[in-house]
């Protein structure tokens, strides 16, 4: 097993003559092993590990200059939106938020200042799907970078680099770690120059993970395929159970054949995962909060992608940083409930939800 190099600095042979490792903000052997694993699972040449998913996103935006423009998905993780609107817009970077369910929607926002397209698919929490190959074709036509947040799908279900993306980003905290015990992020890419630029940002800005966390993620990745298989099986059972429940109004899960982008999901994904959201026929926030507080196996918590099932209220938890007006415009209502379906016994999970919904 890869040792945990609990080491911040490395003895050098002579001044400026080191043996591959000098100082652990720049390189650490445990992190090197993990970065190679990151590259391998996304069919990429290079991987870089960061201290969180948002730190990985932060590094991508730091490729840009003031005045540059980004076309970003209108519906995505609230923390990404907060980083773009509250931090980087203060440094002169301009973001356009666009509904990317039709990739062509981005065309009208492309100017000579546009440098980057940022997308997330499936989206958190509405499970909307973007056609990565179609976005990549537009990006190449206009010489733009395309970065895909692949957190929800994981490399087991979808490989954006194979579909033409330039950078893949993950909140490793979620499925790659898989056990709700690590905060971490990563980037994968094929272009050597892009890797050099992002590595320079990684070591200059310093948002790197420690060796223990790298070790835990190396271990987590070993069971990714087995966990994902079960997340997909349980996800399908629970999505279908919810859809047939008389008190449930709508279920957002990208594996339903009548999902608006099912054809694209089927084309670019190898399965549909364990993430979903739903609303109740009784559309009051109070009723949603009652259900959220009534489950026993589904723990009420932020985050997702661990082996244990979680239930979450996006409007007041993971997506509270998006103004209500913006959220509801994209369909994220105050009564929406999000599930991260874990790998427990599916019947137990169904029983738990059935009891909570009543
Ligand atoms: C889709 C998505 N992207 C990015 C992030 C941010 O990752 P982290 O919390 O590891 O910083 C999250 C976290 O919830 C997420 O769900």
Short mmCIF file of C-alpha atoms and ligand atoms in Angstrom, two decimals:
data_model
loop_
_atom_site.label_atom_id
_atom_site.label_comp_id
_atom_site.label_asym_id
_atom_site.label_seq_id
_atom_site.Cartn_x
_atom_site.Cartn_y
_atom_site.Cartn_z
CA UNK A 1 0.00 0.00 0.00
CA UNK A 2 1.13 3.54 -0.68
CA UNK A 3 2.71 4.87 2.54
CA UNK A 4 1.38 8.03 4.15
CA UNK A 5 4.35 10.36 3.76
CA UNK A 6 3.67 12.59 6.75
CA UNK A 7 6.48 14.78 5.50
CA UNK A 8 6.59 18.51 4.83
CA UNK A 9 10.15 18.81 3.55
CA UNK A 10 12.71 16.51 1.90
CA UNK A 11 16.49 16.36 2.31
CA UNK A 12 18.31 17.58 -0.79
CA UNK A 13 21.61 16.33 -2.21
CA UNK A 14 22.97 19.80 -2.89
CA UNK A 15 21.44 23.30 -3.05
CA UNK A 16 18.59 23.24 -5.62
CA UNK A 17 19.37 19.58 -6.37
CA UNK A 18 16.57 17.46 -4.97
CA UNK A 19 15.53 13.84 -5.46
CA UNK A 20 12.11 14.51 -6.96
CA UNK A 21 10.57 15.99 -3.85
CA UNK A 22 11.53 19.24 -2.16
CA UNK A 23 8.61 20.68 -0.20
CA UNK A 24 5.18 19.10 0.23
CA UNK A 25 3.14 22.07 -1.00
CA UNK A 26 4.76 21.35 -4.39
CA UNK A 27 4.91 17.54 -4.23
CA UNK A 28 4.34 14.74 -1.75
CA UNK A 29 4.75 11.04 -2.71
CA UNK A 30 1.31 10.03 -1.36
CA UNK A 31 -0.26 12.84 -3.37
CA UNK A 32 1.74 11.87 -6.47
CA UNK A 33 0.29 8.33 -6.29
CA UNK A 34 -3.22 9.74 -5.90
CA UNK A 35 -2.77 12.22 -8.77
CA UNK A 36 -1.73 9.32 -11.03
CA UNK A 37 -4.87 7.43 -9.95
CA UNK A 38 -7.04 10.48 -10.68
CA UNK A 39 -5.60 10.68 -14.21
CA UNK A 40 -6.15 6.95 -14.77
CA UNK A 41 -9.80 6.85 -13.71
CA UNK A 42 -10.76 9.73 -16.03
CA UNK A 43 -8.70 8.41 -18.97
CA UNK A 44 -6.58 11.53 -18.62
CA UNK A 45 -2.81 12.07 -18.77
CA UNK A 46 -2.60 14.27 -15.68
CA UNK A 47 -4.34 14.63 -12.32
CA UNK A 48 -3.98 17.31 -9.64
CA UNK A 49 -5.33 17.07 -6.09
CA UNK A 50 -6.69 20.04 -4.13
CA UNK A 51 -7.80 20.58 -0.56
CA UNK A 52 -11.49 20.77 -1.58
CA UNK A 53 -13.72 20.73 -4.63
CA UNK A 54 -14.08 24.50 -4.51
CA UNK A 55 -10.27 24.85 -4.31
CA UNK A 56 -10.06 22.86 -7.56
CA UNK A 57 -12.69 25.16 -9.15
CA UNK A 58 -10.81 28.19 -7.80
CA UNK A 59 -7.62 27.00 -9.55
CA UNK A 60 -9.41 26.72 -12.91
CA UNK A 61 -10.78 30.27 -12.70
CA UNK A 62 -7.28 31.52 -11.79
CA UNK A 63 -6.22 30.57 -15.33
CA UNK A 64 -8.14 33.72 -16.37
CA UNK A 65 -7.38 37.45 -16.38
CA UNK A 66 -9.59 40.40 -15.36
CA UNK A 67 -11.96 41.16 -18.25
CA UNK A 68 -12.19 37.52 -19.34
CA UNK A 69 -15.67 36.03 -19.58
CA UNK A 70 -17.01 32.64 -18.51
CA UNK A 71 -20.22 30.97 -19.66
CA UNK A 72 -21.43 28.93 -16.70
CA UNK A 73 -24.39 26.60 -16.23
CA UNK A 74 -27.44 28.37 -14.79
CA UNK A 75 -28.12 25.48 -12.48
CA UNK A 76 -25.19 24.10 -10.50
CA UNK A 77 -23.82 23.58 -7.00
CA UNK A 78 -24.47 26.66 -4.83
CA UNK A 79 -20.85 26.91 -3.66
CA UNK A 80 -19.59 27.15 -7.25
CA UNK A 81 -22.11 29.93 -7.92
CA UNK A 82 -20.99 31.71 -4.72
CA UNK A 83 -17.29 31.46 -5.69
CA UNK A 84 -18.03 32.92 -9.13
CA UNK A 85 -20.43 35.69 -8.08
CA UNK A 86 -19.03 36.71 -4.70
CA UNK A 87 -15.28 36.23 -5.17
CA UNK A 88 -14.14 36.17 -8.80
CA UNK A 89 -16.55 38.80 -10.09
CA UNK A 90 -14.77 41.18 -7.64
CA UNK A 91 -11.58 40.56 -9.62
CA UNK A 92 -13.10 41.59 -12.94
CA UNK A 93 -14.06 38.18 -14.31
CA UNK A 94 -17.50 38.22 -15.93
CA UNK A 95 -19.87 35.23 -15.63
CA UNK A 96 -22.91 34.57 -17.81
CA UNK A 97 -25.29 31.96 -16.38
CA UNK A 98 -26.98 30.06 -19.16
CA UNK A 99 -29.44 27.17 -19.36
CA UNK A 100 -27.24 24.57 -21.08
CA UNK A 101 -29.86 21.86 -21.60
CA UNK A 102 -29.58 22.90 -25.23
CA UNK A 103 -25.84 23.40 -25.83
CA UNK A 104 -26.59 25.92 -28.59
CA UNK A 105 -28.01 28.32 -25.97
CA UNK A 106 -24.43 29.33 -25.14
CA UNK A 107 -23.68 30.65 -28.64
CA UNK A 108 -25.26 34.06 -28.13
CA UNK A 109 -23.01 34.70 -25.10
CA UNK A 110 -19.71 34.01 -26.86
CA UNK A 111 -17.62 37.14 -27.46
CA UNK A 112 -13.92 37.68 -28.09
CA UNK A 113 -13.53 37.93 -24.30
CA UNK A 114 -15.00 34.49 -23.61
CA UNK A 115 -12.34 32.06 -22.39
CA UNK A 116 -14.08 29.27 -20.50
CA UNK A 117 -17.28 27.22 -20.47
CA UNK A 118 -18.11 25.77 -17.06
CA UNK A 119 -20.71 23.06 -16.82
CA UNK A 120 -21.98 20.46 -14.40
CA UNK A 121 -23.88 17.36 -15.56
CA UNK A 122 -26.04 15.95 -14.05
CA UNK A 123 -26.68 19.18 -12.17
CA UNK A 124 -26.99 19.50 -8.42
CA UNK A 125 -29.84 19.15 -7.38
CA UNK A 126 -32.19 19.14 -10.40
CA UNK A 127 -30.45 16.40 -12.36
CA UNK A 128 -30.45 18.35 -15.62
CA UNK A 129 -28.21 16.97 -18.35
CA UNK A 130 -25.85 18.84 -20.67
CA UNK A 131 -24.53 17.35 -23.90
CA UNK A 132 -20.77 17.37 -23.25
CA UNK A 133 -19.78 16.45 -26.82
CA UNK A 134 -21.98 19.24 -28.24
CA UNK A 135 -20.52 21.81 -25.82
CA UNK A 136 -17.03 20.60 -26.64
CA UNK A 137 -17.65 21.08 -30.38
CA UNK A 138 -18.71 24.70 -29.75
CA UNK A 139 -15.73 25.22 -27.41
CA UNK A 140 -13.31 23.96 -30.08
CA UNK A 141 -14.95 26.08 -32.80
CA UNK A 142 -14.29 29.21 -30.69
CA UNK A 143 -11.03 28.07 -29.03
CA UNK A 144 -12.53 28.10 -25.53
CA UNK A 145 -11.70 25.85 -22.62
CA UNK A 146 -14.43 23.49 -21.45
CA UNK A 147 -14.41 22.35 -17.82
CA UNK A 148 -16.94 19.76 -16.63
CA UNK A 149 -17.80 19.18 -12.97
CA UNK A 150 -18.20 15.40 -13.04
CA UNK A 151 -18.92 14.99 -9.31
CA UNK A 152 -22.43 13.52 -9.66
CA UNK A 153 -21.69 11.02 -12.44
CA UNK A 154 -18.20 9.96 -11.31
CA UNK A 155 -15.69 8.45 -13.77
CA UNK A 156 -17.54 5.15 -13.43
CA UNK A 157 -20.53 6.55 -15.31
CA UNK A 158 -19.11 9.33 -17.50
CA UNK A 159 -15.72 10.47 -18.83
CA UNK A 160 -15.85 14.08 -20.05
CA UNK A 161 -12.26 14.09 -21.40
CA UNK A 162 -13.26 11.31 -23.82
CA UNK A 163 -16.16 13.52 -24.96
CA UNK A 164 -13.83 16.45 -25.72
CA UNK A 165 -13.69 18.41 -22.43
CA UNK A 166 -10.35 20.05 -21.58
CA UNK A 167 -10.59 19.76 -17.80
CA UNK A 168 -12.63 17.52 -15.52
CA UNK A 169 -13.27 18.66 -11.97
CA UNK A 170 -14.51 16.57 -9.03
CA UNK A 171 -15.51 17.23 -5.49
CA UNK A 172 -13.54 14.20 -4.29
CA UNK A 173 -15.36 14.68 -1.00
CA UNK A 174 -18.27 12.85 -2.62
CA UNK A 175 -18.12 9.53 -4.52
CA UNK A 176 -14.34 9.32 -5.05
CA UNK A 177 -13.69 9.47 -1.31
CA UNK A 178 -16.97 7.68 -0.80
CA UNK A 179 -17.06 7.46 3.01
CA UNK A 180 -17.90 11.01 4.15
CA UNK A 181 -14.55 11.36 5.93
CA UNK A 182 -12.49 13.62 3.63
CA UNK A 183 -12.81 17.06 2.01
CA UNK A 184 -10.88 17.09 -1.26
CA UNK A 185 -11.06 18.14 -4.92
CA UNK A 186 -9.25 17.27 -8.13
CA UNK A 187 -8.68 18.23 -11.75
CA UNK A 188 -7.85 15.92 -14.63
CA UNK A 189 -6.61 16.94 -18.08
CA UNK A 190 -4.68 15.75 -21.15
CA UNK A 191 -2.85 18.88 -22.27
CA UNK A 192 0.69 19.20 -20.85
CA UNK A 193 0.72 23.01 -21.00
CA UNK A 194 -2.62 23.23 -19.21
CA UNK A 195 -1.29 20.83 -16.59
CA UNK A 196 1.78 23.07 -16.09
CA UNK A 197 -0.40 26.17 -15.67
CA UNK A 198 -2.69 24.43 -13.18
CA UNK A 199 0.24 22.89 -11.29
CA UNK A 200 1.79 26.37 -11.02
CA UNK A 201 -1.49 27.66 -9.52
CA UNK A 202 -1.72 24.62 -7.21
CA UNK A 203 1.74 25.17 -5.72
CA UNK A 204 1.59 28.98 -5.77
CA UNK A 205 -1.82 29.25 -4.08
CA UNK A 206 -1.24 26.24 -1.84
CA UNK A 207 -4.69 24.63 -1.58
CA UNK A 208 -3.25 21.10 -1.40
CA UNK A 209 -4.54 18.08 0.54
CA UNK A 210 -2.50 16.42 3.28
CA UNK A 211 -1.04 12.92 2.88
CA UNK A 212 -3.53 11.20 5.20
CA UNK A 213 -6.45 12.49 3.12
CA UNK A 214 -4.67 11.37 -0.07
CA UNK A 215 -4.27 7.90 1.43
CA UNK A 216 -7.98 7.73 2.33
CA UNK A 217 -8.98 8.72 -1.20
CA UNK A 218 -6.58 6.19 -2.74
CA UNK A 219 -8.38 3.58 -0.66
CA UNK A 220 -11.82 4.97 -1.54
CA UNK A 221 -11.15 4.84 -5.28
CA UNK A 222 -10.42 1.11 -5.08
CA UNK A 223 -14.10 0.38 -4.38
CA UNK A 224 -15.58 3.13 -6.57
CA UNK A 225 -16.89 0.71 -9.21
CA UNK A 226 -18.51 -1.62 -6.67
CA UNK A 227 -20.08 1.24 -4.73
CA UNK A 228 -21.34 2.91 -7.89
CA UNK A 229 -22.92 -0.31 -9.11
CA UNK A 230 -24.96 -0.45 -5.89
CA UNK A 231 -25.68 3.32 -5.90
CA UNK A 232 -27.13 2.86 -9.41
CA UNK A 233 -29.24 -0.19 -8.45
CA UNK A 234 -30.58 1.43 -5.27
CA UNK A 235 -31.06 4.76 -7.06
CA UNK A 236 -33.29 3.19 -9.69
CA UNK A 237 -35.38 1.31 -7.11
CA UNK A 238 -35.91 4.42 -5.02
CA UNK A 239 -36.63 6.71 -7.97
CA UNK A 240 -39.32 4.29 -9.18
CA UNK A 241 -40.75 3.85 -5.67
CA UNK A 242 -41.02 7.64 -5.23
CA UNK A 243 -42.58 8.10 -8.64
CA UNK A 244 -45.34 5.63 -7.75
CA UNK A 245 -45.97 7.12 -4.31
CA UNK A 246 -49.38 8.85 -4.18
CA UNK A 247 -48.04 11.77 -2.10
CA UNK A 248 -45.08 12.52 -4.40
CA UNK A 249 -45.56 15.15 -7.11
CA UNK A 250 -42.37 14.98 -9.17
CA UNK A 251 -39.14 12.99 -9.13
CA UNK A 252 -36.00 14.42 -10.73
CA UNK A 253 -33.79 11.47 -11.77
CA UNK A 254 -31.99 11.28 -15.11
CA UNK A 255 -32.72 7.57 -15.65
CA UNK A 256 -36.43 8.04 -16.40
CA UNK A 257 -37.19 7.64 -20.10
CA UNK A 258 -39.32 10.78 -20.02
CA UNK A 259 -36.55 12.90 -18.45
CA UNK A 260 -36.20 15.86 -20.87
CA UNK A 261 -32.57 14.94 -21.70
CA UNK A 262 -32.79 11.16 -21.33
CA UNK A 263 -31.36 10.59 -24.82
CA UNK A 264 -28.26 12.59 -24.02
CA UNK A 265 -27.90 10.98 -20.59
CA UNK A 266 -28.10 7.56 -22.22
CA UNK A 267 -25.56 8.52 -24.87
CA UNK A 268 -22.91 9.93 -22.53
CA UNK A 269 -23.46 7.99 -19.29
CA UNK A 270 -23.16 4.29 -18.50
CA UNK A 271 -25.78 4.42 -15.73
CA UNK A 272 -27.77 7.01 -13.83
CA UNK A 273 -26.46 6.98 -10.28
CA UNK A 274 -27.99 7.44 -6.88
CA UNK A 275 -28.70 11.18 -6.81
CA UNK A 276 -32.27 12.46 -7.15
CA UNK A 277 -34.65 15.14 -5.94
CA UNK A 278 -38.40 15.17 -5.45
CA UNK A 279 -41.34 17.34 -4.48
CA UNK A 280 -44.51 16.42 -2.62
CA UNK A 281 -48.10 16.98 -3.74
CA UNK A 282 -48.54 18.99 -0.56
CA UNK A 283 -46.10 21.65 -1.76
CA UNK A 284 -45.67 23.45 1.57
CA UNK A 285 -42.20 24.02 3.00
CA UNK A 286 -43.51 22.78 6.36
CA UNK A 287 -44.47 19.41 4.88
CA UNK A 288 -41.08 19.08 3.16
CA UNK A 289 -39.35 19.94 6.44
CA UNK A 290 -41.49 17.37 8.27
CA UNK A 291 -40.37 14.63 5.85
CA UNK A 292 -36.76 15.83 6.04
CA UNK A 293 -36.84 15.49 9.82
CA UNK A 294 -38.67 12.13 9.89
CA UNK A 295 -36.29 9.71 8.17
CA UNK A 296 -34.12 7.43 10.27
CA UNK A 297 -31.81 5.71 7.79
CA UNK A 298 -31.49 8.76 5.53
CA UNK A 299 -29.41 11.15 7.66
CA UNK A 300 -30.28 14.84 7.33
CA UNK A 301 -26.98 16.34 6.21
CA UNK A 302 -25.20 18.29 3.48
CA UNK A 303 -22.89 16.48 1.07
CA UNK A 304 -23.50 13.33 -0.96
CA UNK A 305 -21.82 10.32 -2.49
CA UNK A 306 -20.96 8.44 0.70
CA UNK A 307 -21.98 4.86 1.41
CA UNK A 308 -24.64 6.05 3.86
CA UNK A 309 -27.83 7.61 2.49
CA UNK A 310 -28.38 11.32 3.07
CA UNK A 311 -31.42 13.59 2.77
CA UNK A 312 -31.03 17.31 2.22
CA UNK A 313 -33.05 20.50 1.79
CA UNK A 314 -31.20 22.39 -0.99
CA UNK A 315 -33.07 25.70 -0.46
CA UNK A 316 -31.86 26.08 3.13
CA UNK A 317 -28.71 23.94 3.01
CA UNK A 318 -26.48 23.23 -0.02
CA UNK A 319 -27.96 25.94 -2.27
CA UNK A 320 -28.81 28.64 0.29
CA UNK A 321 -26.03 30.82 -1.16
CA UNK A 322 -28.03 31.25 -4.39
CA UNK A 323 -30.60 34.08 -4.07
CA UNK A 324 -34.17 32.72 -3.88
CA UNK A 325 -35.17 34.53 -7.07
CA UNK A 326 -32.35 32.87 -9.03
CA UNK A 327 -33.01 29.45 -7.49
CA UNK A 328 -36.73 29.36 -8.18
CA UNK A 329 -36.20 30.64 -11.74
CA UNK A 330 -34.30 27.41 -12.41
CA UNK A 331 -36.87 25.18 -10.69
CA UNK A 332 -35.18 24.83 -7.31
CA UNK A 333 -38.24 25.43 -5.15
CA UNK A 334 -38.37 25.81 -1.37
CA UNK A 335 -40.06 22.42 -1.03
CA UNK A 336 -37.54 20.39 -3.08
CA UNK A 337 -35.97 17.43 -1.24
CA UNK A 338 -32.67 15.92 -2.42
CA UNK A 339 -31.54 12.35 -1.76
CA UNK A 340 -28.10 10.83 -1.97
CA UNK A 341 -29.00 7.16 -2.06
CA UNK A 342 -26.33 5.06 -0.36
CA UNK A 343 -25.44 1.40 -0.60
CA UNK A 344 -27.64 0.05 2.21
CA UNK A 345 -30.40 -2.52 1.64
CA UNK A 346 -32.83 -0.93 -0.84
CA UNK A 347 -35.93 -2.29 0.91
CA UNK A 348 -34.82 -0.74 4.21
CA UNK A 349 -34.35 2.60 2.47
CA UNK A 350 -37.78 2.39 0.82
CA UNK A 351 -39.40 1.52 4.13
CA UNK A 352 -37.70 4.52 5.73
CA UNK A 353 -38.94 6.92 3.05
CA UNK A 354 -42.40 5.39 3.05
CA UNK A 355 -42.69 5.91 6.80
CA UNK A 356 -41.37 9.49 6.59
CA UNK A 357 -43.63 10.55 3.70
CA UNK A 358 -46.60 8.91 5.46
C1 LIG B 1 -21.39 19.22 -7.84
C2 LIG B 1 -20.46 19.78 -6.81
N1 LIG B 1 -19.38 20.46 -7.21
C3 LIG B 1 -18.50 20.99 -6.32
C4 LIG B 1 -18.70 20.88 -4.95
C5 LIG B 1 -17.72 21.50 -4.00
O1 LIG B 1 -16.89 20.55 -3.44
P1 LIG B 1 -16.28 20.62 -1.95
O2 LIG B 1 -17.41 20.66 -1.00
O3 LIG B 1 -15.45 19.38 -1.87
O4 LIG B 1 -15.46 21.86 -1.87
C6 LIG B 1 -19.83 20.18 -4.50
C7 LIG B 1 -20.07 20.05 -3.06
O5 LIG B 1 -21.17 19.79 -2.61
C8 LIG B 1 -20.72 19.62 -5.45
O6 LIG B 1 -21.83 18.94 -5.07
#
